[in-house]
Amino acid sequence: MIGGSNYIRLQQQTSGDGKDLMTGSISLLSKQKAQESEEVVAFSSDDSSGYFRTSTARSLKNYHVQLIGISGVIGTALFVSIGKALYHGGALSLIFGFALWCIPILCITVSTAEMVCYLPISSPFLRMSKRCCNDSMAVMAGWNFWFLECVQIPFEIVAVNTILHYWRDDFSPAIPLCIQVVLYVGISLFAVRYYGETEAFLASFKILLAVGLFLFTFITMLGANPKHDRYGFRNITTTKFKKYFPNGEGSESIGYFQGFLACIIQASFTIAGPDYVAMIAGETMLPRKVLPTAFKQVFIRLTMLFLGGCLCVGIVCSSKDPALTAVINEPRPGAGSSPYVIAMNNLGIKVLPDVVNAALVTAAFSAGNAYTYCSSRSLYGLSLDGYAPKVFQYCTKSGVPIFAVAVSLVWALISLLQLSSNSAVVLNWLINLITASQLINFAVLCIVYLSFRRAYIAQYPSKSLPELPFKSWGQPYTCYCGLTAVTLMIGIQGYTVFLRGNWDVENFLFCYLMVFVDIAIFLGCFFVFKRAKDPWVKPHEADLLTGIDEIEEHEKSLGFHKYALNSVQNC
């Protein structure tokens, strides 16, 4: 084993209300040069104590971080599901809707980056919610994020099965399910550095697919296609905006507005935030050097991919194309529902649809692999803070929280619902659940950041804290902008169920169930487990230092001293 080891003794401490909370104190026993930081934890009891590893390893480099951040966000939605928004709103509504939603995502990204880059530990924003907010917020935030990531695992498994049906459907959906789960387990068992290499390799296929489709758009719009049709921006100019009536009634202006709203709602599902980069902070080498750049570059590249994808979809496919209308009314498997493939068929291109479908398989598989990683690390973080059983802290010698991985992958069994229902129906259920949970997570990020910011401002004058590696701008108003936008979207994303004649209990629950579940978790923890004795942490009392020692020792061992706490205190 290469590396300096930190040993942490965690003891059971009984709080005033009779609940056990885990607390820890760090004793630095080694300052050897290292490329990985590891911890060994001893649980003490009245009669016995034993040691086992409970830490992940810092093995991910800058390119791993950036590619994993991109991989976790880009799935099949950018290439297939985006056609639904195009159909409802038209080309310009699609572009403007996605561009508008990028603004609150930017606000949330820079806020999260400032907090996570300061203290890049395992599950940083989830664990910071305990330090800067209260236990009830930490419990709700942690379990909501774990649920969000876990639900997306079966979503991508169903997506892979749907994509494979593009070629043939004479096989059981259980076959790709079993194969994917085995592969996810196999990849997860590798050391973190090998997981990073695997995910970086898979992410490169997504980027190549996006770039290839951009080139396809540019080349064919100039007339380089079998029909020699130089269509240019014809599909955009003929149908710039489109009216959408979810309940079949309304004025013309309301129709255009609802078409635009449909595009924004699609964007809120498609464009993820900074949480995927944040979740790998605890396994990143030189985190306070790498992460500030990674957050900025991942956001810029994703914005270019999403807005470029919206523009290209609008160019190659008309929102009134009969083939697009047909796939919306009766979804086709795999790439068959993609606007790009519709355009290829219209132009008489025979081979490219199969190439796109093959690339979509890797895109969906890669996304599911990223969600497996994030879900297991969030459960690992919950366990470290005492909100999940201690067994989920156990890591293999290579730094993999194996039991957390196993429990997260149990959610893959939800994909078996497609055995009794149409795959498209199951996908729609999961999308609705994911959208609400993701928006709630964005709101949590903003609330935790605002509490962190108040604590940092209150404590920094004493020179007891290191400098911020990443400083966002316009705070706290930038964060307020993001919080306001996602709060409004939580209510808006399922608005169609309230329109006259559209009420349906099932759709209402799928759109808003997680709102009620999260409220119940927060109130249950606050009133039942904490007995209404869970005050918001005061800014001067927030713990902003635990974990800094391990990060500094790791960075010093690699020759990086810029944000060393000792140097700040000696200034």
Coordinates of C-alpha atoms in Angstrom, one line a residue:
M1 CA 0.0 0.0 0.0
I2 CA 1.4 3.4 -1.0
G3 CA 0.3 6.4 1.0
G4 CA 0.0 8.1 4.3
S5 CA -2.8 6.6 6.5
N6 CA -5.1 8.5 8.7
Y7 CA -6.6 6.6 11.6
I8 CA -10.0 7.7 12.9
R9 CA -11.6 6.3 16.1
L10 CA -15.3 6.6 15.9
Q11 CA -17.2 6.2 19.2
Q12 CA -20.9 6.0 20.0
Q13 CA -21.9 9.1 21.8
T14 CA -25.4 9.3 23.3
S15 CA -27.2 12.5 22.7
G16 CA -29.7 14.1 25.1
D17 CA -32.6 12.6 23.2
G18 CA -31.3 9.1 23.5
K19 CA -30.2 8.8 19.8
D20 CA -26.7 7.6 18.9
L21 CA -24.7 9.9 16.8
M22 CA -21.3 9.0 15.4
T23 CA -18.5 11.6 16.0
G24 CA -14.9 11.4 15.1
S25 CA -11.5 12.9 15.8
I26 CA -8.6 12.7 13.5
S27 CA -5.1 11.8 14.6
L28 CA -2.4 12.2 11.9
L29 CA 0.0 9.3 12.3
S30 CA 1.9 9.4 9.0
K31 CA 3.2 12.1 6.6
Q32 CA 4.7 10.0 3.9
K33 CA 4.5 11.0 0.3
A34 CA 1.4 9.6 -1.2
Q35 CA -0.8 9.6 -4.2
E36 CA -3.7 8.2 -2.3
S37 CA -5.1 9.1 1.1
E38 CA -6.6 6.2 3.1
E39 CA -8.3 5.8 6.4
V40 CA -8.7 2.9 8.8
V41 CA -11.5 3.1 11.3
A42 CA -11.7 1.4 14.7
F43 CA -15.1 0.9 16.2
S44 CA -14.8 0.6 19.9
S45 CA -17.3 -1.1 22.2
D46 CA -17.4 -2.4 25.7
D47 CA -16.1 -5.8 24.8
S48 CA -14.2 -5.6 21.5
S49 CA -12.8 -3.5 18.8
G50 CA -11.6 -4.2 15.3
Y51 CA -10.2 -2.4 12.3
F52 CA -11.4 -2.3 8.8
R53 CA -11.0 0.1 6.0
T54 CA -13.7 2.8 5.6
S55 CA -12.2 5.2 3.1
T56 CA -12.2 5.8 -0.6
A57 CA -8.9 6.5 -2.4
R58 CA -7.9 9.7 -4.1
S59 CA -7.0 8.4 -7.5
L60 CA -9.0 10.4 -10.0
K61 CA -7.1 12.9 -12.2
N62 CA -8.3 16.1 -13.9
Y63 CA -9.4 14.4 -17.1
H64 CA -11.3 11.7 -15.1
V65 CA -13.2 14.3 -13.2
Q66 CA -14.2 16.2 -16.4
L67 CA -15.2 13.2 -18.4
I68 CA -17.2 11.6 -15.4
G69 CA -18.9 15.0 -14.9
I70 CA -20.0 15.0 -18.6
S71 CA -20.8 11.3 -18.6
G72 CA -23.2 11.5 -15.6
V73 CA -25.2 14.3 -17.3
I74 CA -25.4 13.1 -20.9
G75 CA -27.6 10.2 -21.5
T76 CA -30.1 9.3 -24.2
A77 CA -32.2 12.4 -23.5
L78 CA -30.0 14.7 -25.5
F79 CA -30.3 12.5 -28.6
V80 CA -33.8 10.9 -28.3
S81 CA -36.1 12.4 -25.7
I82 CA -35.3 15.9 -26.9
G83 CA -37.6 15.2 -29.9
K84 CA -40.6 15.4 -27.6
A85 CA -39.8 19.0 -26.7
L86 CA -39.2 19.9 -30.3
Y87 CA -42.6 18.4 -31.2
H88 CA -44.4 20.4 -28.5
G89 CA -42.7 23.8 -28.8
G90 CA -40.9 24.1 -32.1
A91 CA -37.2 24.7 -32.9
L92 CA -36.8 28.2 -31.4
S93 CA -38.8 27.4 -28.2
L94 CA -36.5 24.4 -27.8
I95 CA -33.4 26.5 -28.1
F96 CA -34.6 29.4 -25.9
G97 CA -36.1 27.0 -23.3
F98 CA -32.8 25.2 -22.9
A99 CA -30.8 28.4 -22.9
L100 CA -33.0 29.9 -20.2
W101 CA -32.7 26.9 -18.0
C102 CA -28.9 27.1 -18.3
I103 CA -29.0 30.3 -16.3
P104 CA -30.2 28.8 -12.9
I105 CA -27.9 25.8 -13.6
L106 CA -25.0 28.2 -13.8
C107 CA -26.0 29.9 -10.6
I108 CA -26.3 26.5 -8.8
T109 CA -23.0 25.3 -10.3
V110 CA -20.8 28.3 -9.1
S111 CA -22.5 28.1 -5.7
T112 CA -21.8 24.4 -5.3
A113 CA -18.3 24.8 -6.7
E114 CA -17.4 27.4 -4.0
M115 CA -18.5 25.1 -1.2
V116 CA -17.2 21.8 -2.6
C117 CA -13.8 23.1 -3.6
Y118 CA -13.3 24.5 -0.1
L119 CA -13.9 21.1 1.5
P120 CA -13.6 18.3 -1.1
I121 CA -14.5 15.3 1.0
S122 CA -16.8 12.3 0.3
S123 CA -20.4 13.4 -0.5
P124 CA -19.4 17.0 0.3
F125 CA -22.6 18.9 -0.1
L126 CA -24.6 16.2 1.7
R127 CA -22.3 16.1 4.6
M128 CA -22.0 19.9 4.7
S129 CA -25.7 20.1 5.2
K130 CA -25.2 18.5 8.6
R131 CA -22.4 20.9 9.5
C132 CA -24.1 24.1 8.4
C133 CA -27.8 23.3 8.5
N134 CA -29.2 20.7 10.9
D135 CA -29.6 16.9 11.1
S136 CA -33.1 16.9 9.7
M137 CA -31.9 18.7 6.5
A138 CA -28.9 16.4 6.2
V139 CA -31.1 13.3 6.5
M140 CA -33.6 14.6 3.9
A141 CA -30.9 15.8 1.5
G142 CA -28.9 12.6 1.7
W143 CA -31.8 10.2 1.2
N144 CA -33.3 12.3 -1.6
F145 CA -30.0 12.3 -3.5
W146 CA -29.6 8.6 -3.0
F147 CA -33.1 8.0 -4.3
L148 CA -32.4 10.3 -7.3
E149 CA -29.3 8.4 -8.3
C150 CA -30.8 4.9 -7.6
V151 CA -33.9 5.5 -9.7
Q152 CA -31.8 6.6 -12.7
I153 CA -30.1 3.1 -12.7
P154 CA -33.2 1.3 -13.8
F155 CA -34.1 4.2 -16.1
E156 CA -30.9 3.7 -18.0
I157 CA -31.3 -0.1 -18.0
V158 CA -34.8 0.3 -19.5
A159 CA -33.3 2.7 -22.0
V160 CA -30.7 0.2 -23.1
N161 CA -33.4 -2.5 -23.6
T162 CA -35.5 -0.1 -25.6
I163 CA -32.4 0.8 -27.7
L164 CA -31.6 -2.8 -28.4
H165 CA -35.2 -3.3 -29.6
Y166 CA -34.3 -1.1 -32.5
W167 CA -32.7 -4.1 -34.1
R168 CA -34.7 -7.0 -32.7
D169 CA -37.2 -7.7 -29.9
D170 CA -37.3 -11.5 -29.7
F171 CA -35.6 -11.6 -26.3
S172 CA -36.6 -11.1 -22.7
P173 CA -35.8 -7.7 -21.0
A174 CA -34.3 -9.6 -18.1
I175 CA -31.3 -10.5 -20.3
P176 CA -29.9 -7.0 -20.8
L177 CA -30.8 -6.3 -17.1
C178 CA -28.7 -9.2 -15.9
I179 CA -25.8 -8.4 -18.2
Q180 CA -25.8 -4.7 -17.2
V181 CA -25.9 -5.4 -13.5
V182 CA -23.0 -7.9 -13.7
L183 CA -21.0 -5.3 -15.7
Y184 CA -21.8 -2.5 -13.2
V185 CA -20.7 -4.7 -10.3
G186 CA -17.5 -5.7 -12.1
I187 CA -16.6 -2.1 -12.9
S188 CA -17.4 -1.0 -9.4
L189 CA -15.1 -3.7 -7.9
F190 CA -12.1 -2.3 -9.6
A191 CA -10.0 0.3 -7.8
V192 CA -11.2 3.9 -8.2
R193 CA -8.5 4.7 -10.8
Y194 CA -9.7 1.8 -13.0
Y195 CA -13.3 3.0 -12.6
G196 CA -12.2 6.4 -13.7
E197 CA -10.5 5.0 -16.8
T198 CA -13.5 2.9 -17.7
E199 CA -15.9 5.8 -17.3
A200 CA -13.6 8.2 -19.2
F201 CA -13.5 5.7 -22.0
L202 CA -17.3 5.4 -22.1
A203 CA -17.8 9.1 -21.9
S204 CA -15.6 9.6 -24.9
F205 CA -18.2 7.7 -27.0
K206 CA -20.9 10.2 -25.9
I207 CA -18.8 13.2 -26.9
L208 CA -17.9 11.5 -30.2
L209 CA -21.6 10.8 -30.8
A210 CA -22.5 14.4 -30.1
V211 CA -19.7 15.8 -32.3
G212 CA -20.5 13.3 -35.0
L213 CA -24.2 14.4 -35.1
F214 CA -23.1 18.1 -35.2
L215 CA -21.0 17.3 -38.2
F216 CA -23.8 15.3 -39.8
T217 CA -26.1 18.4 -39.4
F218 CA -23.6 20.8 -40.8
I219 CA -22.6 18.6 -43.8
T220 CA -26.1 17.5 -44.8
M221 CA -27.7 21.0 -44.4
L222 CA -25.2 22.2 -47.1
G223 CA -26.5 19.6 -49.5
A224 CA -24.0 16.7 -49.0
N225 CA -26.7 14.0 -48.7
P226 CA -28.1 11.4 -51.1
K227 CA -31.0 13.7 -52.2
H228 CA -28.7 16.7 -52.6
D229 CA -31.2 18.7 -50.7
R230 CA -29.5 21.9 -49.4
Y231 CA -32.1 22.5 -46.7
G232 CA -30.1 24.9 -44.5
F233 CA -32.4 26.4 -41.9
R234 CA -35.6 25.6 -43.6
N235 CA -37.0 23.4 -40.8
I236 CA -36.4 26.2 -38.3
T237 CA -37.8 29.1 -40.3
T238 CA -41.0 27.2 -41.4
T239 CA -42.0 26.4 -37.8
K240 CA -40.2 28.7 -35.3
F241 CA -42.7 28.2 -32.5
K242 CA -45.5 25.8 -32.1
K243 CA -48.7 25.8 -30.0
Y244 CA -49.2 23.0 -27.5
F245 CA -52.5 22.3 -25.7
P246 CA -52.1 19.5 -23.1
N247 CA -55.9 19.4 -22.5
G248 CA -56.9 20.3 -26.0
E249 CA -58.1 23.8 -25.3
G250 CA -56.9 27.4 -24.8
S251 CA -56.1 30.6 -26.7
E252 CA -53.4 30.9 -29.3
S253 CA -51.0 32.8 -27.0
I254 CA -51.6 30.2 -24.2
G255 CA -50.7 27.5 -26.8
Y256 CA -47.4 29.1 -27.7
F257 CA -46.6 29.7 -24.0
Q258 CA -47.3 26.1 -23.1
G259 CA -45.1 24.9 -26.0
F260 CA -42.3 27.0 -24.6
L261 CA -43.0 25.7 -21.1
A262 CA -42.8 22.1 -22.3
C263 CA -39.3 22.8 -23.6
I264 CA -38.2 24.3 -20.2
I265 CA -39.6 21.3 -18.4
Q266 CA -37.7 19.0 -20.8
A267 CA -34.5 21.0 -20.1
S268 CA -35.0 20.7 -16.3
F269 CA -34.9 16.9 -16.7
T270 CA -32.2 16.8 -19.4
I271 CA -29.7 19.3 -18.0
A272 CA -28.2 18.0 -14.7
G273 CA -26.3 20.2 -12.3
P274 CA -22.8 20.1 -10.6
D275 CA -23.6 17.2 -8.3
Y276 CA -21.8 14.6 -10.3
V277 CA -18.5 16.5 -10.2
A278 CA -19.1 17.2 -6.5
M279 CA -19.7 13.6 -5.7
I280 CA -16.2 12.5 -6.8
A281 CA -14.5 15.3 -4.8
G282 CA -13.5 12.8 -2.1
E283 CA -11.7 10.6 -4.7
T284 CA -9.9 13.3 -6.7
M285 CA -6.2 13.9 -6.6
L286 CA -5.2 17.5 -5.7
P287 CA -8.8 18.4 -5.3
R288 CA -8.4 22.0 -4.5
K289 CA -6.3 22.5 -7.6
V290 CA -8.3 20.3 -10.0
L291 CA -11.9 20.9 -9.0
P292 CA -12.2 24.7 -9.6
T293 CA -11.1 24.2 -13.2
A294 CA -13.3 21.1 -13.6
F295 CA -16.5 22.8 -12.5
K296 CA -16.0 25.6 -14.9
Q297 CA -15.0 23.5 -17.9
V298 CA -17.7 20.9 -17.4
F299 CA -20.4 23.5 -17.3
I300 CA -19.1 25.3 -20.4
R301 CA -18.7 22.0 -22.4
L302 CA -22.1 20.7 -21.3
T303 CA -23.8 24.0 -22.2
M304 CA -22.2 23.9 -25.6
L305 CA -23.3 20.3 -26.1
F306 CA -26.9 20.9 -25.0
L307 CA -27.5 24.2 -26.9
G308 CA -25.6 22.8 -29.9
G309 CA -27.9 19.7 -29.7
C310 CA -31.0 21.8 -29.6
L311 CA -29.9 23.8 -32.6
C312 CA -28.9 20.7 -34.6
V313 CA -32.2 19.0 -33.8
G314 CA -34.2 22.0 -35.0
I315 CA -32.1 22.2 -38.2
V316 CA -32.4 18.5 -39.3
C317 CA -36.0 17.8 -38.3
S318 CA -39.1 19.9 -38.5
S319 CA -41.4 19.9 -35.5
K320 CA -44.3 19.1 -37.9
D321 CA -42.5 16.2 -39.6
P322 CA -45.1 13.3 -39.9
A323 CA -42.5 10.8 -38.8
L324 CA -41.8 12.8 -35.6
T325 CA -45.5 13.0 -34.9
A326 CA -45.8 9.3 -35.4
V327 CA -43.0 8.5 -32.9
I328 CA -44.5 10.9 -30.3
N329 CA -47.9 9.2 -30.5
E330 CA -46.4 5.7 -30.7
P331 CA -42.8 5.6 -29.5
R332 CA -40.3 3.5 -31.5
P333 CA -37.5 1.6 -29.8
G334 CA -34.0 3.0 -29.6
A335 CA -32.7 5.4 -32.2
G336 CA -36.0 5.1 -34.1
S337 CA -37.5 8.0 -32.0
S338 CA -34.4 10.2 -32.5
P339 CA -34.9 13.4 -34.6
Y340 CA -31.5 12.7 -36.1
V341 CA -32.5 9.2 -37.3
I342 CA -35.8 10.6 -38.6
A343 CA -33.7 13.1 -40.6
M344 CA -31.4 10.3 -41.9
N345 CA -34.4 8.3 -43.1
N346 CA -35.8 11.3 -44.8
L347 CA -32.6 11.9 -46.6
G348 CA -32.2 8.2 -47.6
I349 CA -29.1 7.5 -45.5
K350 CA -29.1 3.8 -44.7
V351 CA -26.1 3.0 -42.4
L352 CA -25.9 5.9 -40.0
P353 CA -29.1 5.0 -38.0
D354 CA -27.5 1.8 -36.9
V355 CA -24.3 3.6 -35.9
V356 CA -26.3 6.1 -33.9
N357 CA -28.2 3.3 -32.2
A358 CA -24.9 1.5 -31.3
A359 CA -23.6 4.7 -29.8
L360 CA -26.8 5.2 -27.8
V361 CA -26.2 1.8 -26.2
T362 CA -22.9 3.0 -24.8
A363 CA -24.4 6.4 -23.8
A364 CA -27.1 4.8 -21.7
F365 CA -24.8 2.1 -20.2
S366 CA -22.2 4.8 -19.3
A367 CA -24.9 7.0 -17.6
G368 CA -26.1 4.0 -15.6
N369 CA -22.5 3.3 -14.5
A370 CA -22.1 6.9 -13.3
Y371 CA -25.4 6.7 -11.4
T372 CA -24.2 3.5 -9.7
Y373 CA -21.1 5.3 -8.6
C374 CA -22.9 8.4 -7.3
S375 CA -25.6 6.4 -5.5
S376 CA -23.1 4.2 -3.7
R377 CA -21.0 7.2 -2.6
S378 CA -24.0 9.1 -1.3
L379 CA -25.0 6.0 0.8
Y380 CA -21.4 5.8 2.0
G381 CA -21.5 9.5 3.0
L382 CA -24.8 8.9 4.8
S383 CA -23.2 6.1 6.8
L384 CA -20.2 8.2 7.7
D385 CA -22.5 10.8 9.2
G386 CA -24.5 8.2 11.1
Y387 CA -27.7 8.4 9.0
A388 CA -27.3 4.9 7.5
P389 CA -26.0 1.6 9.0
K390 CA -22.3 1.5 9.7
V391 CA -21.9 -1.5 7.4
F392 CA -22.1 0.8 4.4
Q393 CA -18.8 2.4 5.4
Y394 CA -16.9 -0.8 4.7
C395 CA -14.5 -0.5 1.7
T396 CA -12.5 -3.0 -0.2
K397 CA -8.7 -2.7 -0.2
S398 CA -9.0 -0.8 -3.4
G399 CA -11.3 1.8 -1.8
V400 CA -14.7 0.7 -3.0
P401 CA -17.7 0.8 -0.6
I402 CA -18.9 -2.6 -1.7
F403 CA -22.0 -3.0 0.4
A404 CA -23.2 0.5 -0.6
V405 CA -22.7 -0.5 -4.2
A406 CA -24.6 -3.7 -3.7
V407 CA -27.7 -2.1 -2.1
S408 CA -27.8 0.7 -4.8
L409 CA -27.8 -1.9 -7.5
V410 CA -30.8 -3.6 -6.0
W411 CA -32.8 -0.7 -7.5
A412 CA -32.0 -2.2 -10.9
L413 CA -34.8 -4.7 -10.3
I414 CA -37.3 -1.9 -10.8
S415 CA -36.5 -2.2 -14.5
L416 CA -38.3 -5.6 -14.4
L417 CA -41.6 -3.5 -14.5
Q418 CA -41.2 -3.4 -18.2
L419 CA -42.0 -7.2 -18.3
S420 CA -45.6 -6.3 -17.6
S421 CA -45.7 -2.7 -19.1
N422 CA -44.6 -1.0 -22.2
S423 CA -41.0 0.2 -21.9
A424 CA -42.1 3.7 -22.9
V425 CA -44.6 3.8 -20.0
V426 CA -42.0 2.7 -17.5
L427 CA -39.6 5.3 -18.8
N428 CA -42.2 8.0 -18.4
W429 CA -42.9 7.0 -14.8
L430 CA -39.2 7.1 -14.0
I431 CA -38.7 10.5 -15.8
N432 CA -41.4 12.1 -13.7
L433 CA -40.0 10.7 -10.4
I434 CA -36.5 11.8 -11.4
T435 CA -37.4 15.3 -12.4
A436 CA -39.0 16.2 -9.1
S437 CA -36.2 14.6 -7.1
Q438 CA -33.5 16.4 -9.1
L439 CA -35.1 19.8 -8.7
I440 CA -35.4 19.2 -4.9
N441 CA -31.7 18.3 -4.9
F442 CA -30.9 21.6 -6.7
A443 CA -32.9 23.5 -4.0
V444 CA -31.0 21.7 -1.3
L445 CA -27.7 22.6 -2.9
C446 CA -28.7 26.3 -2.8
I447 CA -29.9 26.2 0.9
V448 CA -26.7 24.4 2.0
Y449 CA -24.5 26.8 0.2
L450 CA -26.2 29.9 1.7
S451 CA -25.7 28.4 5.2
F452 CA -22.1 27.5 4.4
R453 CA -21.5 31.1 3.1
R454 CA -22.8 32.7 6.3
A455 CA -20.6 30.3 8.4
Y456 CA -17.5 31.0 6.3
I457 CA -18.0 34.8 6.5
A458 CA -18.5 34.6 10.2
Q459 CA -15.4 32.5 10.9
Y460 CA -12.9 33.7 8.3
P461 CA -11.9 37.0 10.0
S462 CA -10.2 35.0 12.7
K463 CA -7.8 33.6 10.1
S464 CA -8.8 30.1 11.2
L465 CA -9.9 29.1 7.7
P466 CA -8.1 28.6 4.4
E467 CA -8.8 30.8 1.4
L468 CA -11.6 29.7 -1.0
P469 CA -10.1 27.9 -3.9
F470 CA -13.1 28.9 -6.0
K471 CA -14.9 32.2 -5.6
S472 CA -18.3 32.7 -7.3
W473 CA -19.6 36.1 -8.2
G474 CA -22.7 38.1 -7.2
Q475 CA -23.4 36.1 -4.1
P476 CA -25.7 35.6 -2.4
Y477 CA -28.0 36.8 -5.1
T478 CA -26.6 34.3 -7.6
C479 CA -27.7 31.5 -5.3
Y480 CA -31.1 33.1 -4.7
C481 CA -31.7 33.2 -8.4
G482 CA -31.0 29.5 -8.7
L483 CA -33.1 28.7 -5.7
T484 CA -36.1 30.7 -6.9
A485 CA -35.9 29.1 -10.4
V486 CA -35.8 25.5 -9.2
T487 CA -38.5 26.1 -6.5
L488 CA -40.9 27.5 -9.2
M489 CA -40.0 24.5 -11.5
I490 CA -40.9 22.0 -8.7
G491 CA -44.4 23.3 -8.8
I492 CA -44.6 23.8 -12.6
Q493 CA -43.1 20.5 -13.9
G494 CA -46.4 18.7 -13.4
Y495 CA -48.8 21.5 -14.1
T496 CA -50.7 19.7 -16.9
V497 CA -52.3 17.4 -14.4
F498 CA -54.2 20.4 -12.9
L499 CA -55.7 21.5 -16.3
R500 CA -59.4 21.0 -16.8
G501 CA -60.1 17.4 -17.8
N502 CA -56.5 16.3 -17.2
W503 CA -56.7 15.3 -13.5
D504 CA -55.2 11.8 -12.9
V505 CA -54.1 10.6 -9.5
E506 CA -51.3 8.4 -10.9
N507 CA -49.8 11.2 -12.9
F508 CA -50.1 13.6 -9.9
L509 CA -48.2 11.2 -7.6
F510 CA -45.5 10.5 -10.2
C511 CA -44.9 14.3 -10.5
Y512 CA -45.1 15.3 -6.9
L513 CA -44.7 12.2 -4.8
M514 CA -41.1 13.1 -3.9
V515 CA -42.1 16.5 -2.6
F516 CA -44.3 14.9 0.0
V517 CA -41.8 12.2 0.8
D518 CA -39.0 14.7 1.4
I519 CA -41.2 16.9 3.6
A520 CA -42.2 13.8 5.6
I521 CA -38.6 12.8 6.0
F522 CA -37.6 16.3 7.2
L523 CA -40.6 16.6 9.6
G524 CA -40.3 13.0 10.8
C525 CA -36.6 13.5 11.7
F526 CA -37.2 16.8 13.3
F527 CA -40.2 16.0 15.4
V528 CA -39.9 12.2 16.0
F529 CA -36.1 11.4 16.1
K530 CA -34.9 14.8 17.3
R531 CA -38.0 15.6 19.3
A532 CA -38.1 19.2 17.9
K533 CA -34.6 19.8 19.3
D534 CA -32.7 20.2 16.1
P535 CA -31.9 23.9 15.8
W536 CA -30.3 25.4 12.7
V537 CA -26.5 25.5 13.2
K538 CA -25.3 29.0 14.1
P539 CA -22.7 30.4 11.7
H540 CA -20.0 30.7 14.4
E541 CA -20.5 27.1 15.4
A542 CA -20.5 25.4 12.0
D543 CA -17.7 22.8 11.6
L544 CA -15.7 24.0 8.6
L545 CA -12.4 22.4 9.5
T546 CA -12.9 18.7 10.0
G547 CA -11.4 16.9 7.0
I548 CA -9.0 19.8 6.1
D549 CA -6.0 18.0 7.6
E550 CA -6.4 14.9 5.4
I551 CA -6.8 17.1 2.3
E552 CA -3.7 19.2 3.1
E553 CA -1.5 16.2 3.8
H554 CA -2.5 14.7 0.5
E555 CA -1.9 17.9 -1.4
K556 CA 1.4 18.6 0.4
S557 CA 2.6 15.1 -0.4
L558 CA 2.2 16.0 -4.1
G559 CA 3.9 19.4 -3.7
F560 CA 0.8 21.6 -3.7
H561 CA 0.7 24.1 -0.9
K562 CA -1.4 27.0 -2.2
Y563 CA -4.3 26.6 0.3
A564 CA -2.4 25.1 3.2
L565 CA -4.1 26.1 6.5
N566 CA -0.8 26.5 8.3
S567 CA 0.4 29.0 5.8
V568 CA -2.8 31.0 6.1
Q569 CA -2.6 31.1 9.9
N570 CA 1.0 32.3 9.8
C571 CA 0.3 35.2 7.5

